[in-house]
CSV table of C-alpha atoms in Angstrom, one decimal:
chain,number,residue,atom,x,y,z
A,1,ASP,CA,-23.6,11.6,162.7
A,2,ARG,CA,-25.1,11.2,166.2
A,3,ASP,CA,-28.0,9.1,165.1
A,4,THR,CA,-26.2,6.3,163.2
A,5,PRO,CA,-26.0,2.7,164.4
A,6,GLU,CA,-22.3,3.2,164.9
A,7,ALA,CA,-22.9,6.1,167.2
A,8,ASP,CA,-25.3,4.1,169.3
A,9,GLU,CA,-22.7,1.2,169.5
A,10,ALA,CA,-20.2,3.7,170.8
A,11,ARG,CA,-22.8,5.0,173.4
A,12,LEU,CA,-23.5,1.5,174.4
A,13,ALA,CA,-19.9,0.6,174.9
A,14,LEU,CA,-19.4,3.7,177.0
A,15,ALA,CA,-22.5,3.1,179.0
A,16,SER,CA,-21.4,-0.5,179.7
A,17,LEU,CA,-18.0,0.7,180.9
A,18,LEU,CA,-19.6,3.3,183.2
A,19,SER,CA,-22.2,0.9,184.5
A,20,GLU,CA,-19.5,-1.7,185.4
A,21,GLY,CA,-17.4,1.0,187.1
A,22,LYS,CA,-14.4,0.3,184.8
A,23,LEU,CA,-13.5,4.0,184.4
A,24,HIS,CA,-11.7,6.1,187.1
A,25,PRO,CA,-14.3,8.3,188.9
A,26,LYS,CA,-12.7,11.5,187.7
A,27,GLU,CA,-12.6,10.3,184.2
A,28,ALA,CA,-16.2,9.1,184.4
A,29,GLU,CA,-17.3,12.5,185.5
A,30,THR,CA,-16.4,13.9,182.0
A,31,PHE,CA,-18.9,11.7,180.2
A,32,PRO,CA,-22.7,11.6,180.2
A,33,THR,CA,-24.3,9.3,182.7
A,34,PRO,CA,-25.2,5.7,181.5
A,35,GLN,CA,-28.9,6.7,181.8
A,36,LYS,CA,-28.4,9.6,179.4
A,37,LEU,CA,-26.5,7.4,176.9
A,38,LEU,CA,-29.2,4.7,177.1
A,39,ALA,CA,-31.9,7.4,176.6
A,40,GLU,CA,-30.2,8.4,173.3
A,41,ILE,CA,-30.2,4.8,172.1
A,42,HIS,CA,-33.9,4.3,173.1
A,43,LYS,CA,-34.7,7.6,171.3
A,44,ASN,CA,-33.3,6.2,168.1
A,45,ASP,CA,-35.6,3.1,168.6
A,46,ARG,CA,-32.9,0.5,167.9
A,47,LYS,CA,-33.9,-3.1,167.7
A,48,GLY,CA,-32.1,-6.5,167.8
A,49,ASN,CA,-28.6,-6.9,169.2
A,50,THR,CA,-28.2,-3.2,170.2
A,51,ALA,CA,-31.5,-3.1,172.1
A,52,ARG,CA,-30.6,-6.3,173.9
A,53,LYS,CA,-27.1,-5.0,174.9
A,54,ALA,CA,-28.7,-1.7,176.1
A,55,LEU,CA,-31.1,-3.7,178.2
A,56,LEU,CA,-28.2,-5.6,179.8
A,57,VAL,CA,-26.6,-2.3,180.7
A,58,GLN,CA,-29.9,-1.1,182.1
A,59,LEU,CA,-30.1,-4.3,184.1
A,60,ARG,CA,-26.6,-3.6,185.7
A,61,LEU,CA,-27.8,-0.1,186.5
A,62,TYR,CA,-31.0,-1.4,188.2
A,63,MET,CA,-28.8,-3.8,190.3
A,64,SER,CA,-26.4,-1.0,191.4
A,65,GLN,CA,-29.4,1.1,192.3
A,66,ALA,CA,-31.1,-1.7,194.3
A,67,LYS,CA,-34.2,-1.5,192.0
A,68,TRP,CA,-34.9,-5.2,192.4
A,69,LYS,CA,-38.2,-5.5,190.7
A,70,GLU,CA,-37.1,-3.5,187.7
A,71,ALA,CA,-33.9,-5.7,187.6
A,72,LEU,CA,-36.1,-8.8,187.7
A,73,ASP,CA,-38.3,-7.7,184.9
A,74,ALA,CA,-35.3,-6.6,182.8
A,75,ALA,CA,-33.5,-10.0,183.4
A,76,SER,CA,-36.7,-11.9,182.4
A,77,ARG,CA,-36.9,-10.0,179.1
A,78,LEU,CA,-33.2,-10.6,178.4
A,79,MET,CA,-33.5,-14.3,179.1
A,80,GLU,CA,-36.4,-14.5,176.6
A,81,SER,CA,-34.4,-12.9,173.8
A,82,SER,CA,-30.8,-13.9,174.4
A,83,THR,CA,-29.1,-17.0,172.8
A,84,ASN,CA,-25.6,-16.2,174.1
A,85,PRO,CA,-24.7,-18.8,176.8
A,86,GLU,CA,-22.4,-16.5,178.6
A,87,GLU,CA,-24.9,-13.6,178.6
A,88,LEU,CA,-27.7,-15.9,179.7
A,89,ALA,CA,-25.6,-17.2,182.6
A,90,LYS,CA,-24.7,-13.7,183.8
A,91,THR,CA,-28.3,-12.6,183.4
A,92,ALA,CA,-29.5,-15.6,185.4
A,93,GLU,CA,-27.1,-14.6,188.2
A,94,PHE,CA,-28.4,-11.0,188.2
A,95,ARG,CA,-32.0,-12.4,188.3
A,96,ALA,CA,-31.3,-14.7,191.2
A,97,GLU,CA,-29.6,-12.0,193.2
A,98,ALA,CA,-32.4,-9.4,192.5
A,99,LEU,CA,-35.0,-12.0,193.5
A,100,ARG,CA,-33.3,-12.8,196.8
A,101,SER,CA,-32.8,-9.2,197.7
A,102,TRP,CA,-36.4,-8.2,196.8
A,103,ALA,CA,-37.8,-11.2,198.5
A,104,GLN,CA,-36.0,-10.4,201.7
A,105,GLN,CA,-37.5,-6.9,201.7
A,106,LEU,CA,-41.0,-8.2,201.2
A,107,LEU,CA,-40.6,-11.0,203.7
A,108,ASP,CA,-39.4,-8.5,206.3
A,109,LYS,CA,-42.7,-6.6,205.7
A,110,LYS,CA,-44.7,-9.9,205.6
A,111,SER,CA,-46.1,-8.7,202.3
A,112,VAL,CA,-45.3,-11.4,199.7
A,113,GLY,CA,-48.1,-10.8,197.2
A,114,PRO,CA,-45.9,-9.0,194.7
A,115,LEU,CA,-43.6,-12.0,194.6
A,116,LEU,CA,-46.3,-14.5,193.4
A,117,PRO,CA,-45.7,-13.9,189.6
A,118,TYR,CA,-42.0,-14.8,190.1
A,119,LEU,CA,-42.5,-18.0,192.1
A,120,ASP,CA,-41.8,-20.5,189.3
A,121,LYS,CA,-39.4,-23.4,190.0
A,122,ALA,CA,-36.4,-21.3,189.0
A,123,GLY,CA,-37.5,-18.4,191.2
A,124,ILE,CA,-38.2,-20.6,194.2
A,125,ASN,CA,-34.9,-22.4,193.9
A,126,ALA,CA,-33.0,-19.1,193.6
A,127,LEU,CA,-34.1,-18.1,197.2
A,128,ALA,CA,-32.0,-19.0,200.2
A,129,PRO,CA,-33.3,-21.9,202.3
A,130,GLU,CA,-34.4,-19.6,205.2
A,131,GLN,CA,-36.2,-17.4,202.7
A,132,ARG,CA,-38.1,-20.4,201.3
A,133,ALA,CA,-39.2,-21.4,204.8
A,134,ASN,CA,-40.3,-17.9,205.7
A,135,LEU,CA,-42.1,-17.5,202.4
A,136,VAL,CA,-44.1,-20.8,202.9
A,137,ARG,CA,-45.0,-19.8,206.4
A,138,ILE,CA,-46.2,-16.4,205.5
A,139,LEU,CA,-48.2,-17.7,202.5
A,140,ALA,CA,-50.0,-20.2,204.7
A,141,GLN,CA,-50.6,-17.7,207.5
A,142,THR,CA,-52.1,-15.1,205.1
A,143,GLY,CA,-54.7,-17.5,203.6
A,144,LEU,CA,-52.8,-18.9,200.7
A,145,PRO,CA,-52.1,-22.5,201.9
A,146,GLU,CA,-52.4,-23.9,198.3
A,147,VAL,CA,-49.7,-21.5,197.1
A,148,ALA,CA,-47.6,-22.5,200.2
A,149,LYS,CA,-48.0,-26.2,199.3
A,150,THR,CA,-47.0,-25.6,195.6
A,151,THR,CA,-44.0,-23.6,196.8
A,152,ALA,CA,-42.9,-26.5,199.0
A,153,GLU,CA,-43.4,-28.9,196.1
A,154,LEU,CA,-41.2,-26.8,193.8
A,155,ALA,CA,-38.4,-26.4,196.3
A,156,PRO,CA,-35.2,-28.5,196.2
A,157,GLN,CA,-35.9,-32.2,197.0
A,158,TYR,CA,-34.1,-32.2,200.3
A,159,GLU,CA,-36.3,-29.4,201.6
A,160,LYS,CA,-39.7,-30.5,200.5
A,161,ALA,CA,-40.7,-32.5,203.5
A,162,SER,CA,-39.6,-29.9,206.0
A,163,LEU,CA,-41.3,-27.1,204.1
A,164,MET,CA,-44.6,-29.1,203.9
A,165,LYS,CA,-44.5,-29.3,207.7
A,166,VAL,CA,-44.0,-25.6,207.9
A,167,ALA,CA,-47.0,-25.1,205.6
A,168,ILE,CA,-49.2,-27.4,207.6
A,169,ALA,CA,-48.2,-25.9,210.9
A,170,ALA,CA,-48.9,-22.3,209.6
A,171,THR,CA,-52.3,-23.0,208.0
A,172,ALA,CA,-55.1,-21.8,210.1
A,173,ALA,CA,-57.4,-24.8,210.2
A,174,GLU,CA,-60.4,-22.7,211.5
A,175,SER,CA,-60.4,-20.2,208.6
A,176,ASN,CA,-59.1,-22.6,205.8
A,177,PRO,CA,-60.5,-25.9,206.9
A,178,GLU,CA,-60.7,-27.6,203.5
A,179,GLU,CA,-57.2,-26.6,202.5
A,180,ALA,CA,-55.9,-27.7,205.9
A,181,LEU,CA,-57.4,-31.1,205.5
A,182,LYS,CA,-55.9,-31.5,202.0
A,183,MET,CA,-52.4,-30.7,203.4
A,184,LEU,CA,-52.5,-33.1,206.3
A,185,PRO,CA,-50.9,-36.5,205.8
A,186,ALA,CA,-53.2,-39.5,205.2
A,187,LYS,CA,-51.1,-41.7,207.5
A,188,GLY,CA,-48.6,-41.2,210.3
A,189,GLU,CA,-50.3,-38.1,211.8
A,190,GLY,CA,-48.8,-36.7,215.0
A,191,PRO,CA,-50.6,-35.1,217.9
A,192,ALA,CA,-50.1,-31.5,216.5
A,193,GLN,CA,-51.5,-32.5,213.1
A,194,ALA,CA,-54.4,-34.3,214.8
A,195,LEU,CA,-55.2,-31.1,216.6
A,196,GLN,CA,-55.2,-29.2,213.2
A,197,ARG,CA,-57.5,-31.9,211.8
A,198,ALA,CA,-59.9,-31.6,214.7
A,199,GLN,CA,-60.0,-27.8,214.3
A,200,ALA,CA,-60.7,-28.1,210.6
A,201,LEU,CA,-63.4,-30.7,211.1
A,202,ILE,CA,-65.1,-28.7,213.8
A,203,ALA,CA,-65.0,-25.6,211.5
A,204,LEU,CA,-66.8,-27.8,208.9
A,205,GLN,CA,-69.2,-29.2,211.5
A,206,ARG,CA,-68.1,-32.8,210.8
A,207,TRP,CA,-68.7,-33.7,214.4
A,208,LYS,CA,-68.1,-37.5,214.4
A,209,GLU,CA,-64.8,-37.2,212.7
A,210,ALA,CA,-63.8,-34.3,214.9
A,211,LYS,CA,-64.4,-36.4,218.0
A,212,LEU,CA,-61.9,-39.0,216.8
A,213,ALA,CA,-59.3,-36.4,216.0
A,214,LEU,CA,-59.8,-34.7,219.4
A,215,ASN,CA,-58.9,-37.9,221.2
A,216,LYS,CA,-55.5,-38.0,219.4
A,217,ALA,CA,-54.9,-34.2,219.5
A,218,LEU,CA,-52.0,-32.5,221.2
A,219,PRO,CA,-53.1,-31.6,224.8
A,220,GLY,CA,-53.1,-27.9,225.7
A,221,PRO,CA,-55.2,-24.7,225.5
A,222,GLU,CA,-55.9,-25.1,221.7
A,223,ARG,CA,-57.3,-28.6,222.2
A,224,ILE,CA,-59.4,-27.3,225.1
A,225,ALA,CA,-60.8,-24.5,222.9
A,226,ALA,CA,-61.6,-26.9,220.1
A,227,LEU,CA,-63.2,-29.4,222.6
A,228,ARG,CA,-65.3,-26.6,224.1
A,229,THR,CA,-66.6,-25.7,220.6
A,230,TYR,CA,-67.3,-29.4,219.9
A,231,LEU,CA,-69.3,-29.8,223.2
A,232,GLN,CA,-71.3,-26.7,222.3
A,233,ARG,CA,-72.3,-28.1,218.9
A,234,PRO,CA,-76.0,-28.0,218.0
A,235,ALA,CA,-78.0,-30.7,219.7
A,236,GLU,CA,-79.0,-33.7,217.7
A,237,LYS,CA,-82.7,-34.7,217.4
A,238,GLU,CA,-84.0,-35.9,220.8
A,239,GLU,CA,-80.6,-35.1,222.5
A,240,GLY,CA,-81.2,-33.6,225.9
A,241,THR,CA,-79.2,-31.6,228.4
A,242,VAL,CA,-78.5,-34.7,230.5
A,243,SER,CA,-76.9,-36.5,227.5
A,244,ARG,CA,-74.6,-33.6,226.7
A,245,LEU,CA,-73.8,-33.2,230.4
A,246,ARG,CA,-72.7,-36.9,230.6
A,247,GLU,CA,-70.5,-36.4,227.5
A,248,ALA,CA,-68.9,-33.2,228.9
A,249,GLU,CA,-68.2,-34.9,232.3
A,250,GLY,CA,-66.8,-37.9,230.5
A,251,TRP,CA,-64.3,-35.7,228.6
A,252,LEU,CA,-63.5,-33.8,231.9
A,253,ALA,CA,-62.7,-37.0,233.7
A,254,ARG,CA,-60.3,-38.0,230.8
A,255,LEU,CA,-58.6,-34.7,230.2
A,256,GLN,CA,-54.8,-34.8,230.2
A,257,GLU,CA,-54.7,-31.0,230.6
A,258,LYS,CA,-54.1,-29.7,234.2
A,259,GLY,CA,-54.8,-26.6,236.2
A,260,LEU,CA,-56.1,-23.6,234.5
A,261,ASP,CA,-55.9,-25.2,231.0
A,262,ARG,CA,-58.9,-27.4,231.8
A,263,GLU,CA,-61.1,-24.5,233.3
A,264,PRO,CA,-63.2,-23.9,230.1
A,265,ILE,CA,-64.4,-27.5,230.2
A,266,THR,CA,-65.0,-27.4,233.9
A,267,ILE,CA,-67.1,-24.3,233.5
A,268,LEU,CA,-69.0,-25.9,230.6
A,269,ALA,CA,-69.8,-29.0,232.6
A,270,ALA,CA,-70.9,-26.8,235.6
A,271,ASP,CA,-73.2,-24.8,233.2
A,272,LEU,CA,-74.8,-28.0,232.0
A,273,ARG,CA,-75.4,-29.1,235.5
A,274,ALA,CA,-77.0,-25.8,236.3
A,275,LYS,CA,-79.1,-26.0,233.1
A,276,ALA,CA,-80.3,-29.4,234.3
A,277,GLY,CA,-81.3,-27.9,237.7
A,278,ASP,CA,-78.5,-29.7,239.6
A,279,TRP,CA,-77.6,-26.6,241.6
A,280,ARG,CA,-75.6,-28.3,244.3
A,281,ASN,CA,-73.3,-30.2,242.0
A,282,ALA,CA,-73.0,-27.2,239.7
A,283,LEU,CA,-71.9,-25.0,242.6
A,284,ALA,CA,-69.3,-27.6,243.6
A,285,LEU,CA,-67.9,-27.6,240.1
A,286,TYR,CA,-67.7,-23.9,239.4
A,287,PRO,CA,-64.1,-22.8,240.3
A,288,MET,CA,-63.7,-20.6,243.5
A,289,ASP,CA,-60.9,-18.6,241.9
A,290,PRO,CA,-61.4,-18.6,238.1
A,291,GLN,CA,-59.2,-16.8,235.5
A,292,LYS,CA,-59.9,-13.1,235.1
A,293,GLY,CA,-61.9,-13.4,231.9
A,294,ASN,CA,-64.3,-15.8,233.6
A,295,ARG,CA,-64.9,-14.1,236.9
A,296,GLY,CA,-68.0,-12.1,236.0
A,297,TRP,CA,-69.8,-15.2,234.6
A,298,ILE,CA,-68.6,-17.5,237.5
A,299,ALA,CA,-69.8,-15.0,240.1
A,300,LEU,CA,-73.2,-14.8,238.5
A,301,MET,CA,-73.6,-18.5,238.3
A,302,ARG,CA,-72.2,-19.3,241.8
A,303,ALA,CA,-74.6,-16.7,243.2
A,304,THR,CA,-77.5,-18.1,241.2
A,305,CYS,CA,-76.7,-21.6,242.5
A,306,GLN,CA,-76.5,-20.3,246.1
A,307,LEU,CA,-79.8,-18.5,245.8
A,308,LYS,CA,-81.5,-21.7,244.4
A,309,LEU,CA,-80.0,-23.5,247.5
A,310,SER,CA,-81.4,-20.9,249.9
A,311,GLN,CA,-77.9,-19.7,250.7
A,312,GLN,CA,-78.8,-16.0,250.4
A,313,ASP,CA,-75.9,-14.6,252.5
A,314,ALA,CA,-73.4,-16.6,250.5
A,315,ALA,CA,-74.9,-15.4,247.3
A,316,LYS,CA,-74.7,-11.7,248.5
A,317,ALA,CA,-71.0,-12.3,249.5
A,318,THR,CA,-70.2,-13.8,246.0
A,319,LEU,CA,-71.8,-10.8,244.2
A,320,LYS,CA,-70.0,-8.3,246.5
A,321,ILE,CA,-66.6,-9.8,245.8
A,322,ALA,CA,-67.1,-9.6,242.0
A,323,ALA,CA,-68.8,-6.2,242.1
A,324,ASP,CA,-66.1,-4.5,239.9
A,325,GLU,CA,-65.9,-7.3,237.3
A,326,PRO,CA,-67.2,-5.8,234.0
A,327,ASP,CA,-68.6,-8.9,232.4
A,328,PHE,CA,-72.2,-9.8,233.1
A,329,LYS,CA,-72.4,-6.8,235.5
A,330,MET,CA,-76.0,-6.0,234.6
A,331,GLU,CA,-77.2,-9.6,235.2
A,332,ARG,CA,-75.4,-9.6,238.5
A,333,GLN,CA,-77.0,-6.4,239.5
A,334,THR,CA,-80.5,-7.8,238.6
A,335,LEU,CA,-79.7,-10.8,240.8
A,336,GLY,CA,-78.6,-8.6,243.6
A,337,LYS,CA,-81.9,-6.8,243.6
A,338,GLN,CA,-83.7,-10.1,244.1
A,339,LEU,CA,-81.5,-10.5,247.1
A,340,GLY,CA,-82.3,-7.1,248.4
A,341,MET,CA,-78.9,-5.6,247.8
């Protein structure tokens, strides 16, 4: 009888041999495929030991077909129902291999969302060290810093500290300021972490704390960008242009950054001088050869200062040189009309 438990046991034994590749290929061709044999068993709705053994065969098939998610799910179901130590150990090996293979595919695509339900302690520890580091980095970069932190905490003890550094470095302080602040160390903060703290505090408009962090932050373009935002914060009650100008010039005098890196703060200080009507000193501070993205604005402001100082010919020359710059073109043309151009 084809529907007896004995017949299903025979199908299961044959499917197991076929899935493990224990039969010669020519001999295997004479039998139904493992999938067909398993389908017969499932049709008979077997329970208990037979169903579990069938699932183990199905797991092997998923592994051979590189169906990693299906293999993971099958392995998880097996581990919930099996009490056989040898079977559990083999299933755990399959689960770890499937998880590593699937994780690598998702990491390569930088799409780790589907992995999240599998990131328990066992799952995280099954990954290779490089995979854990990449996973933590991508989680932090894609707006999941808390999950990145938890992943680091569940990793092997010897990796926790380095993975936390990866998570902190990859967390965008501007877009996830609260989470970034939670992840930063309370003591022993280095310049790079001080920069992240400053960025997070500026995003939260916690200006007094941000100022302290900026003083300790790693010099470079990112600190300059954060400092520029800080110096452009809303004015406090009774704070005037002169006060903000003094603050900006104080920072400018102390900057460790050199060359073009400091240009945004130089321009900001010059703008504040112009706003205060100090045209001569503003003109002296605006760079003669600014970076390309600043040329339209600088031309407008240098020409404005020159006009205010009755240097009409110089103002015309400034506008002519920058005639093709796209930024603030309309404003420069309006100024040119005042100069009779």
